[in-house]
mmCIF file of C-alpha atoms in Angstrom:
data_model
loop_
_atom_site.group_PDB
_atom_site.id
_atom_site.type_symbol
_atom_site.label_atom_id
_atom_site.label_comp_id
_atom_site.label_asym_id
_atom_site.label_seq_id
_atom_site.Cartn_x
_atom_site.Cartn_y
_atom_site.Cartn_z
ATOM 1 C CA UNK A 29 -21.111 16.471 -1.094
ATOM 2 C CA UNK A 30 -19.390 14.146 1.436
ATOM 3 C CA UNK A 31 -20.602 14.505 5.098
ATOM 4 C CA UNK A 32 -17.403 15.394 6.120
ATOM 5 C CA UNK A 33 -14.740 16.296 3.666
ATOM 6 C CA UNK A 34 -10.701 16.605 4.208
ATOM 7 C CA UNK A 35 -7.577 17.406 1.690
ATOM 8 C CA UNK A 36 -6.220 14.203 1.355
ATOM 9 C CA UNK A 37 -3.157 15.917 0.613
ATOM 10 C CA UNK A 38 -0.266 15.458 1.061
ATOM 11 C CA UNK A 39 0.714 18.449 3.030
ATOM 12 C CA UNK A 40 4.107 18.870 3.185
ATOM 13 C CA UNK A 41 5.869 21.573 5.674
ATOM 14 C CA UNK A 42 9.813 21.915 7.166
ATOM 15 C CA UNK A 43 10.557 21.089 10.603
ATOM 16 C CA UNK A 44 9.883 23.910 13.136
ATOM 17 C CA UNK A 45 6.619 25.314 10.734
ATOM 18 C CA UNK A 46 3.151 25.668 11.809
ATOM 19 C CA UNK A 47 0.869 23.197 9.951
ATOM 20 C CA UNK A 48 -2.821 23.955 9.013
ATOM 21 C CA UNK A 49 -5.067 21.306 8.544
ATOM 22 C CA UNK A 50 -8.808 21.899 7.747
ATOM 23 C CA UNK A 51 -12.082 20.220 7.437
ATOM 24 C CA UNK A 52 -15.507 20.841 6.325
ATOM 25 C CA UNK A 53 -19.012 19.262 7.517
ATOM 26 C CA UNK A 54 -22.168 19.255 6.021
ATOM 27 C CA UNK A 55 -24.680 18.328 8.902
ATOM 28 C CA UNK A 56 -25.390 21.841 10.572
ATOM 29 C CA UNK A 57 -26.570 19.897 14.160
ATOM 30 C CA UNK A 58 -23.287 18.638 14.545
ATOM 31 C CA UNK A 59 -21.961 19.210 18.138
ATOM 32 C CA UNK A 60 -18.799 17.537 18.580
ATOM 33 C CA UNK A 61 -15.834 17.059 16.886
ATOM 34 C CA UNK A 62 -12.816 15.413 16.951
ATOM 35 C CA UNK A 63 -9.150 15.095 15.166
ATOM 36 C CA UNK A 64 -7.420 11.888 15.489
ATOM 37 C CA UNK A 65 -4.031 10.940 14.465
ATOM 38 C CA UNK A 66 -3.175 7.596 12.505
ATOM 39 C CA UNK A 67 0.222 6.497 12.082
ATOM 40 C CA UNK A 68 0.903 4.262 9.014
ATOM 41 C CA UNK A 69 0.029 0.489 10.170
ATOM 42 C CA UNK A 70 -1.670 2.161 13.462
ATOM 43 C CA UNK A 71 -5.341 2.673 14.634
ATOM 44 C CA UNK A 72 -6.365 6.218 15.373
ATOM 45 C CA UNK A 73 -5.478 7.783 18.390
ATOM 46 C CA UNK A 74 -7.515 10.643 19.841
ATOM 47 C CA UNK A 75 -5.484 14.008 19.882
ATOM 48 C CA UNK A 76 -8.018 17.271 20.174
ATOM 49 C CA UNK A 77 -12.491 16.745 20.860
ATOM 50 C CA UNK A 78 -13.649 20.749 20.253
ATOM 51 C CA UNK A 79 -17.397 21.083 21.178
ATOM 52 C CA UNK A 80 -17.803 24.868 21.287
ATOM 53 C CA UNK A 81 -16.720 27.740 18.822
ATOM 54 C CA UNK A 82 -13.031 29.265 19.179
ATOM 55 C CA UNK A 83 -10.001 27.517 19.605
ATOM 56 C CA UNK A 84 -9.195 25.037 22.098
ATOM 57 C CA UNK A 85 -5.298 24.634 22.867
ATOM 58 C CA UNK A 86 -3.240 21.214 24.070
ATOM 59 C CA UNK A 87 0.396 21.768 23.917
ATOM 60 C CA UNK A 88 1.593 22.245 20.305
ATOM 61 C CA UNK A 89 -1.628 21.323 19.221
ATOM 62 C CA UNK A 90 -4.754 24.143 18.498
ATOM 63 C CA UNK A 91 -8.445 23.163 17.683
ATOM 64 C CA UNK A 92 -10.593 25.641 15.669
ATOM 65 C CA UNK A 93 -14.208 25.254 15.665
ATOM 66 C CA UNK A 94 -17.041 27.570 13.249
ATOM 67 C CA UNK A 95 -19.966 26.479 13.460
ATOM 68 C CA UNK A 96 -21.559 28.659 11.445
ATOM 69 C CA UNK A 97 -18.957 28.169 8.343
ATOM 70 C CA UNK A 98 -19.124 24.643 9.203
ATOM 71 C CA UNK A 99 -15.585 23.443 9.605
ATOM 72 C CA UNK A 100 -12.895 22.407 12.585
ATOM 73 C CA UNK A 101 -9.297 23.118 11.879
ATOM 74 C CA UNK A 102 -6.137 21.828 13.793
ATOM 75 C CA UNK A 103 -2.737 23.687 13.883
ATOM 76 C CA UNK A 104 -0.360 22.333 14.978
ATOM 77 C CA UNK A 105 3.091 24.402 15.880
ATOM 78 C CA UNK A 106 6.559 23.689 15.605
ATOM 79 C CA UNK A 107 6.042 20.391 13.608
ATOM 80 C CA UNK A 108 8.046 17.467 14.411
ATOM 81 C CA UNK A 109 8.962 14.595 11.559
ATOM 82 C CA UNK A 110 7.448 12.454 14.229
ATOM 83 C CA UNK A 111 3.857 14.266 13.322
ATOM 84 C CA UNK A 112 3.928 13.071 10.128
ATOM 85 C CA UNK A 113 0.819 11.034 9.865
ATOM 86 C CA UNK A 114 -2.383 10.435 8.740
ATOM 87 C CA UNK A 115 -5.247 13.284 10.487
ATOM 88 C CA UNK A 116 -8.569 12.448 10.554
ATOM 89 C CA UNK A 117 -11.382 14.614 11.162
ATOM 90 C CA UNK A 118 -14.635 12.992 12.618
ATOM 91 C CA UNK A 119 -17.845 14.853 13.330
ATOM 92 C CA UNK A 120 -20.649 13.388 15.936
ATOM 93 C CA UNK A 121 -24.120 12.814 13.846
ATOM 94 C CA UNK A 122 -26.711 13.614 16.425
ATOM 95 C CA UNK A 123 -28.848 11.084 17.510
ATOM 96 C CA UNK A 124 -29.097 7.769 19.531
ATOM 97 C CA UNK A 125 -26.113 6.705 18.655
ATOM 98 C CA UNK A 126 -23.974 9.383 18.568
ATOM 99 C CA UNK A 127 -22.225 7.585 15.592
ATOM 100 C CA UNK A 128 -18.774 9.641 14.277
ATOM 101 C CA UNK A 129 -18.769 10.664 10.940
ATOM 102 C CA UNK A 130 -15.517 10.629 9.288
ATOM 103 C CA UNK A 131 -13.175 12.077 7.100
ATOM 104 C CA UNK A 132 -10.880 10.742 4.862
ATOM 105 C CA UNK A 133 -7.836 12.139 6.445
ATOM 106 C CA UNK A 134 -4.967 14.646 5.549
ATOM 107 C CA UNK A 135 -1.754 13.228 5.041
ATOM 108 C CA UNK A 136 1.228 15.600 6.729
ATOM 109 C CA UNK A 137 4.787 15.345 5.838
ATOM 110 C CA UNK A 138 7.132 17.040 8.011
ATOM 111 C CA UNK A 139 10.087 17.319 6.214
ATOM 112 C CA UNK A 140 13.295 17.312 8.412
ATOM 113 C CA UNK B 24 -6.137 -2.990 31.025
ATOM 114 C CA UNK B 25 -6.164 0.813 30.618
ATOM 115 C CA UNK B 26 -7.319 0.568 26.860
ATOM 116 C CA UNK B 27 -8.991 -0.857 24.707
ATOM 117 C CA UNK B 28 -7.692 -4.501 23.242
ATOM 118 C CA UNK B 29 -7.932 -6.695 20.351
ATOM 119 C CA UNK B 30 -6.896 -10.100 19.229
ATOM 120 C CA UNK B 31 -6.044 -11.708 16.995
ATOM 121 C CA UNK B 32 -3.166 -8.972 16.014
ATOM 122 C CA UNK B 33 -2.941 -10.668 12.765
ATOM 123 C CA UNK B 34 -5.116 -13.726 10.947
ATOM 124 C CA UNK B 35 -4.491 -14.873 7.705
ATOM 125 C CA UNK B 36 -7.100 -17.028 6.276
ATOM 126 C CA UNK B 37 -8.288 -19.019 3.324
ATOM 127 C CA UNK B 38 -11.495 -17.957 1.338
ATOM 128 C CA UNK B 39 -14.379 -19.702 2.235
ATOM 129 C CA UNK B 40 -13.330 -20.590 6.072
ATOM 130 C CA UNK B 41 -15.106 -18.334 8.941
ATOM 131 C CA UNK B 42 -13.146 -15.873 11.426
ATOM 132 C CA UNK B 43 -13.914 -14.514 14.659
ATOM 133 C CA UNK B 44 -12.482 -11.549 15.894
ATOM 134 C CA UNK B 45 -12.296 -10.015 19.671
ATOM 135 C CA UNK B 46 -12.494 -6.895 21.533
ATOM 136 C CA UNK B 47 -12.288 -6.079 25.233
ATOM 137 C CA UNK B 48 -13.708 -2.173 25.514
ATOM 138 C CA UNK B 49 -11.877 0.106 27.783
ATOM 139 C CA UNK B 50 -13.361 -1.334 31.343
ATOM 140 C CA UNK B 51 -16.732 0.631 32.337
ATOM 141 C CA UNK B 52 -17.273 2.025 28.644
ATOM 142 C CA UNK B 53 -20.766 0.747 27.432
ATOM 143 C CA UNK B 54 -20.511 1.709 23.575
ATOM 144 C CA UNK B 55 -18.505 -0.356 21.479
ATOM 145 C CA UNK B 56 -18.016 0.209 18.035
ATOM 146 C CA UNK B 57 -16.681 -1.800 15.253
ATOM 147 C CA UNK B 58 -15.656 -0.738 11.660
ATOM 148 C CA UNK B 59 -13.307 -2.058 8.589
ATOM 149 C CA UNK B 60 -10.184 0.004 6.947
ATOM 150 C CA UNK B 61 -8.899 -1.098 3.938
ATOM 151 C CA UNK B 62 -5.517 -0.438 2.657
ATOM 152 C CA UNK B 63 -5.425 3.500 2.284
ATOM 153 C CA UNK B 64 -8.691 3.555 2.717
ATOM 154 C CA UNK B 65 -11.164 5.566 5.470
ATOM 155 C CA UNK B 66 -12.935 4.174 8.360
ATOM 156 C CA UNK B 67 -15.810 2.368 7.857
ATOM 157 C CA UNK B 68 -18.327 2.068 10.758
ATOM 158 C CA UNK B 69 -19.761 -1.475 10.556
ATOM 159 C CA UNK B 70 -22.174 -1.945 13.778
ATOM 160 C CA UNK B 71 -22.365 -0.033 17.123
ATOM 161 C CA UNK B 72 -23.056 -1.734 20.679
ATOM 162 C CA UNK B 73 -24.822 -0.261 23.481
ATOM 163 C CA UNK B 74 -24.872 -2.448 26.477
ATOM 164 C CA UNK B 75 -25.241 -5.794 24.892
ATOM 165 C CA UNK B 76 -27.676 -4.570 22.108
ATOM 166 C CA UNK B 77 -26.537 -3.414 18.725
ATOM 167 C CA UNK B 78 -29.079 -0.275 17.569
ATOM 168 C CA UNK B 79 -27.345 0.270 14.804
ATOM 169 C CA UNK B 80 -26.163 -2.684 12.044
ATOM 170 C CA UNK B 81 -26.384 -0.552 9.701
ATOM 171 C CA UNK B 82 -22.619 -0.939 8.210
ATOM 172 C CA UNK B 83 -22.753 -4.615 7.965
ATOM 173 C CA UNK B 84 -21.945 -5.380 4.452
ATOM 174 C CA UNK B 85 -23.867 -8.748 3.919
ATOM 175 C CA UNK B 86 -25.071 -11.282 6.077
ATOM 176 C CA UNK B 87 -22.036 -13.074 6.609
ATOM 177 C CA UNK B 88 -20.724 -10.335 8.886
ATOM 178 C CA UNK B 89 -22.687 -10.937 12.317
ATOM 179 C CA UNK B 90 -21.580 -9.717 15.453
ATOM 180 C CA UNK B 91 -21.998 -10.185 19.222
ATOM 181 C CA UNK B 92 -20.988 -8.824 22.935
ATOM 182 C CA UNK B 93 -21.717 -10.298 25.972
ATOM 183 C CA UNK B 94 -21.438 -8.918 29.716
ATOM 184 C CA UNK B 95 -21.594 -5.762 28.196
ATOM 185 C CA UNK B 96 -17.987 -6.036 27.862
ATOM 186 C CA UNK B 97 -16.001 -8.113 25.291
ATOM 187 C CA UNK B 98 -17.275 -8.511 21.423
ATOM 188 C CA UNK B 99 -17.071 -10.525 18.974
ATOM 189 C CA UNK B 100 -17.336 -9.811 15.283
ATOM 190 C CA UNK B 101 -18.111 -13.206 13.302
ATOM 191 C CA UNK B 102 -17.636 -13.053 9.297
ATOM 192 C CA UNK B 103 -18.612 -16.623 7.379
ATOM 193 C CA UNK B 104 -17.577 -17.872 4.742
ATOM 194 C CA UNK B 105 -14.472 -15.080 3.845
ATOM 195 C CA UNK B 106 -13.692 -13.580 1.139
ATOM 196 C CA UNK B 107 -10.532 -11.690 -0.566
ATOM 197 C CA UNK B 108 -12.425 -8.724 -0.178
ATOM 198 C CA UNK B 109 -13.098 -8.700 3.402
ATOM 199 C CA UNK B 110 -9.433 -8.412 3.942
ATOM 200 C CA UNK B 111 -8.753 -5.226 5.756
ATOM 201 C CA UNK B 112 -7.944 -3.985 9.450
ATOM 202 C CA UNK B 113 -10.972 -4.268 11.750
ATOM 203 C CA UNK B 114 -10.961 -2.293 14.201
ATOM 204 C CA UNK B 115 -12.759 -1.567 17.779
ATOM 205 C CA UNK B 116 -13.244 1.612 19.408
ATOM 206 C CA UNK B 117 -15.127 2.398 23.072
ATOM 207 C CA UNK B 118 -16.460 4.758 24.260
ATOM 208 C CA UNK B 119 -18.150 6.117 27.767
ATOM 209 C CA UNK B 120 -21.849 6.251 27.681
ATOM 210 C CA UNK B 121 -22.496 8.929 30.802
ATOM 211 C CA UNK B 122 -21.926 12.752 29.799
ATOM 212 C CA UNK B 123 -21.676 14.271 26.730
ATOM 213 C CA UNK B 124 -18.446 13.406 25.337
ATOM 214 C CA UNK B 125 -18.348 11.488 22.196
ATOM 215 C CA UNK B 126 -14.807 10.795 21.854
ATOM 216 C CA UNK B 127 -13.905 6.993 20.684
ATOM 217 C CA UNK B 128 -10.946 5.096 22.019
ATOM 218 C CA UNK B 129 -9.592 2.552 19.742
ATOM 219 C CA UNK B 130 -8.048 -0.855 19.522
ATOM 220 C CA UNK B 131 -4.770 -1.281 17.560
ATOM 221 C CA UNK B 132 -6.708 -3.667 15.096
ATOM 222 C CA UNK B 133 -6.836 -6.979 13.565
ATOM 223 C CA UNK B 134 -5.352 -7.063 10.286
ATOM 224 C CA UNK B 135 -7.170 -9.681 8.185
ATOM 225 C CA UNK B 136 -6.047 -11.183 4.631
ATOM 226 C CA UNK B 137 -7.909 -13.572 3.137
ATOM 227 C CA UNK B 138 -5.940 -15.883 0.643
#
């Protein structure tokens, strides 16, 4: 089982719908977590950090945390063709470091 | 700058020469992180900084890949003696070491291809 595991997709959903993108983690001392967007040809750009259970909200964008079923979604409403992209779940490993570990990503399509 | 920078943007190389790639962290952000993407691939974490000490090398894939940072500010990752398969984007995130918050800020990236 991967540490942190994502549906590579892709996800494909029209302009205007509400997409749904999940993720699983495996290390149950995980405190933060984190969903990052990556156009093609881009780096990652930080778009939602969750660190306690429930649902945090930024704009279009909503962060669900359960900790005890282990896994962080994002929704994200009214999708825009300019949120197609690459969405990459990373998960804090605890410890000195505080190293992310990270998904593969979800590719979304949002289909005009 | 308000984020975090990288250069070169691009370096193309022949196999066998050595590269050096830069970062300047987001000013006052103490961890630095470095990792490798290849093409369609997921991030991997190569080495992470705190301060000017490097706790964890523990995603440096041989012993040509050596890295540095100095001033506990810029860093510089060193690979000898390239190969095809070190072409990727390498990337550099920061991050702030007071608090609680983990979140990385990243670099747009040095895309290397070794001929």
């Amino acid at each position: 089982q991967k540490e942190v595991e994502q549906n590579s997709g892709p996800l494909s959903v029209p302009e205007g719908a509400i997409a749904s993108l999940n993720c699983t983690y495996s290390d149950r001392v995980s405190q933060s977590f984190f969903w990052y967007r990556q156009y093609s040809g881009k780096s990652p750009e930080l778009i939602m950090s969750i660190y306690s259970n429930g649902d945090k909200e930024d704009g279009r964008f909503t962060a669900q945390l359960n900790k005890a079923s282990q896994y962080v979604s994002l929704l994200i409403r009214d999708s825009q063709p300019s949120d197609s992209a690459t969405y990459l779940c990373a998960v804090n490993r605890a410890g000195n470091n505080r190293k992310l570990i990270w998904g593969l990503g979800t590719s979304l399509a949002v289909n005009p | 700058g308000a984020g975090v920078s990288q250069s070169p943007s691009n370096k193309v190389t022949e196999k066998g020469k050595d590269v050096e790639l830069r970062c300047d962290p987001i000013s006052g952000h103490t961890a630095l992180y470095w990792y490798r993407q290849r093409l369609g691939q997921g991030l991997e974490f190569l080495i992470y900084f705190q301060g000017n000490s490097a706790p964890d090398k523990s995603g440096l894939p041989s012993d040509r890949f050596s890295a540095e940072r100095t001033g506990e500010s810029v860093s510089t990752l060193t690979i000898q003696r390239t190969q095809q398969e070190d072409s990727a984007v390498y990337l550099c995130a920061s991050r702030q070491s007071s608090g609680a918050m983990d979140e990385q800020f990243f670099g747009p990236g040095t895309r290397l291809t070794v001929l």
